[in-house]
């Protein structure tokens, strides 16, 4: 099984190192790892945040474990050369159109959420976000307005084909839970959202086991923090998904616990090809200090075993070990504790 490990910038190398160590401790045989440069470190070494050799490595792998990108030294570069273009480029070039981001408040950590503990304890949902379309990848530009000032514009669009394929991902994901899918849009204002809603409804006709509902994005934002138990799977587009997933992350209490998977249609000999990454950034202020919480990256590795290698038992073992470590008081600085990166990784390995 070939995994392209792309640590990236800041704390990326530290957290991916612990995730790989946990994978090795699970006892997986026939595991081959390839390291590649992405982000700011790639720009400094190769002149581009996503070098051709890294993209080739990613294409030839069965899955990608990604750390984080972001380097203050690169903030002045033109947009196409900034570190963040690495992850956007991988998503687009590899057609990773479906982002799965679970958000769950672990027992005993309710007090870390900004929500009322009784509400926080009910937060356990999955956001399925379309990742390669919408306004992020539409035509954009700048022009002179009638008053002589600058005017920026961005085109938002979705085709029926794009919506149908992300809807199928959400429906499949819902079957591992209670078969509830809430499709989030802004169909009362946007034509793009009207096409989205109509297409999701049509796609649901061939999935009668799915309990499908619809909600406008502004109401969905309120409901995620006021009544999260009503959601199983939230299905939405790129822009709205970006916002709602960060909102749900904040409600959990720490982004150091949140994993994600970006999947496409490509199938390997083992499962669905995908890219797996913690949702936190590169955190340059603590990089190299051994303070970063690696749990999000470890949980991302568990998602990789589940989706790209169909190793459900091993994935569940890792997730249970993380949950047990938290229950035993193993906390990184983001959770108010004093356990460092290596100590957290060791604690998870011990509980495997």
CSV table of N, CA and C in Angstrom, one decimal, residues 180-184 211-215 220 230-236:
chain,number,residue,atom,x,y,z
A,180,UNK,N,-29.9,10.2,7.7
A,180,UNK,CA,-30.4,11.5,7.6
A,180,UNK,C,-29.4,12.4,6.9
A,181,UNK,N,-29.9,13.1,5.8
A,181,UNK,CA,-29.1,14.0,5.1
A,181,UNK,C,-29.9,15.4,5.0
A,182,UNK,N,-29.2,16.4,5.4
A,182,UNK,CA,-29.7,17.8,5.3
A,182,UNK,C,-28.9,18.5,4.2
A,183,UNK,N,-29.6,18.9,3.1
A,183,UNK,CA,-28.9,19.6,2.0
A,183,UNK,C,-29.0,21.1,2.3
A,184,UNK,N,-27.9,21.8,2.3
A,184,UNK,CA,-27.9,23.2,2.7
A,184,UNK,C,-27.6,24.0,1.4
A,211,UNK,N,-33.4,9.9,4.5
A,211,UNK,CA,-34.4,10.9,5.0
A,211,UNK,C,-33.8,12.2,4.6
A,212,UNK,N,-34.2,12.8,3.5
A,212,UNK,CA,-33.6,14.1,3.0
A,212,UNK,C,-34.4,15.3,3.4
A,213,UNK,N,-33.7,16.3,3.9
A,213,UNK,CA,-34.3,17.6,4.2
A,213,UNK,C,-33.5,18.7,3.6
A,214,UNK,N,-34.0,19.9,3.5
A,214,UNK,CA,-33.3,21.0,3.0
A,214,UNK,C,-33.4,22.2,3.9
A,215,UNK,N,-32.3,23.0,3.9
A,215,UNK,CA,-32.2,24.2,4.8
A,215,UNK,C,-31.4,25.3,4.2
A,220,UNK,N,-29.1,27.2,8.7
A,220,UNK,CA,-28.2,26.0,9.1
A,220,UNK,C,-27.1,26.5,10.0
A,230,UNK,N,-30.0,17.6,15.5
A,230,UNK,CA,-31.0,17.3,14.4
A,230,UNK,C,-30.2,16.9,13.2
A,231,UNK,N,-28.9,17.0,13.1
A,231,UNK,CA,-28.1,16.7,11.9
A,231,UNK,C,-27.4,15.4,12.0
A,232,UNK,N,-27.5,14.7,10.9
A,232,UNK,CA,-26.6,13.5,10.8
A,232,UNK,C,-25.5,13.8,9.8
A,233,UNK,N,-25.9,13.9,8.5
A,233,UNK,CA,-25.0,14.4,7.4
A,233,UNK,C,-25.5,15.7,6.9
A,234,UNK,N,-24.6,16.7,6.8
A,234,UNK,CA,-24.9,17.9,6.1
A,234,UNK,C,-24.2,17.9,4.7
A,235,UNK,N,-25.0,18.1,3.7
A,235,UNK,CA,-24.5,18.1,2.3
A,235,UNK,C,-24.6,19.5,1.8
A,236,UNK,N,-23.5,20.0,1.3
A,236,UNK,CA,-23.5,21.4,0.8
A,236,UNK,C,-22.4,21.7,-0.1
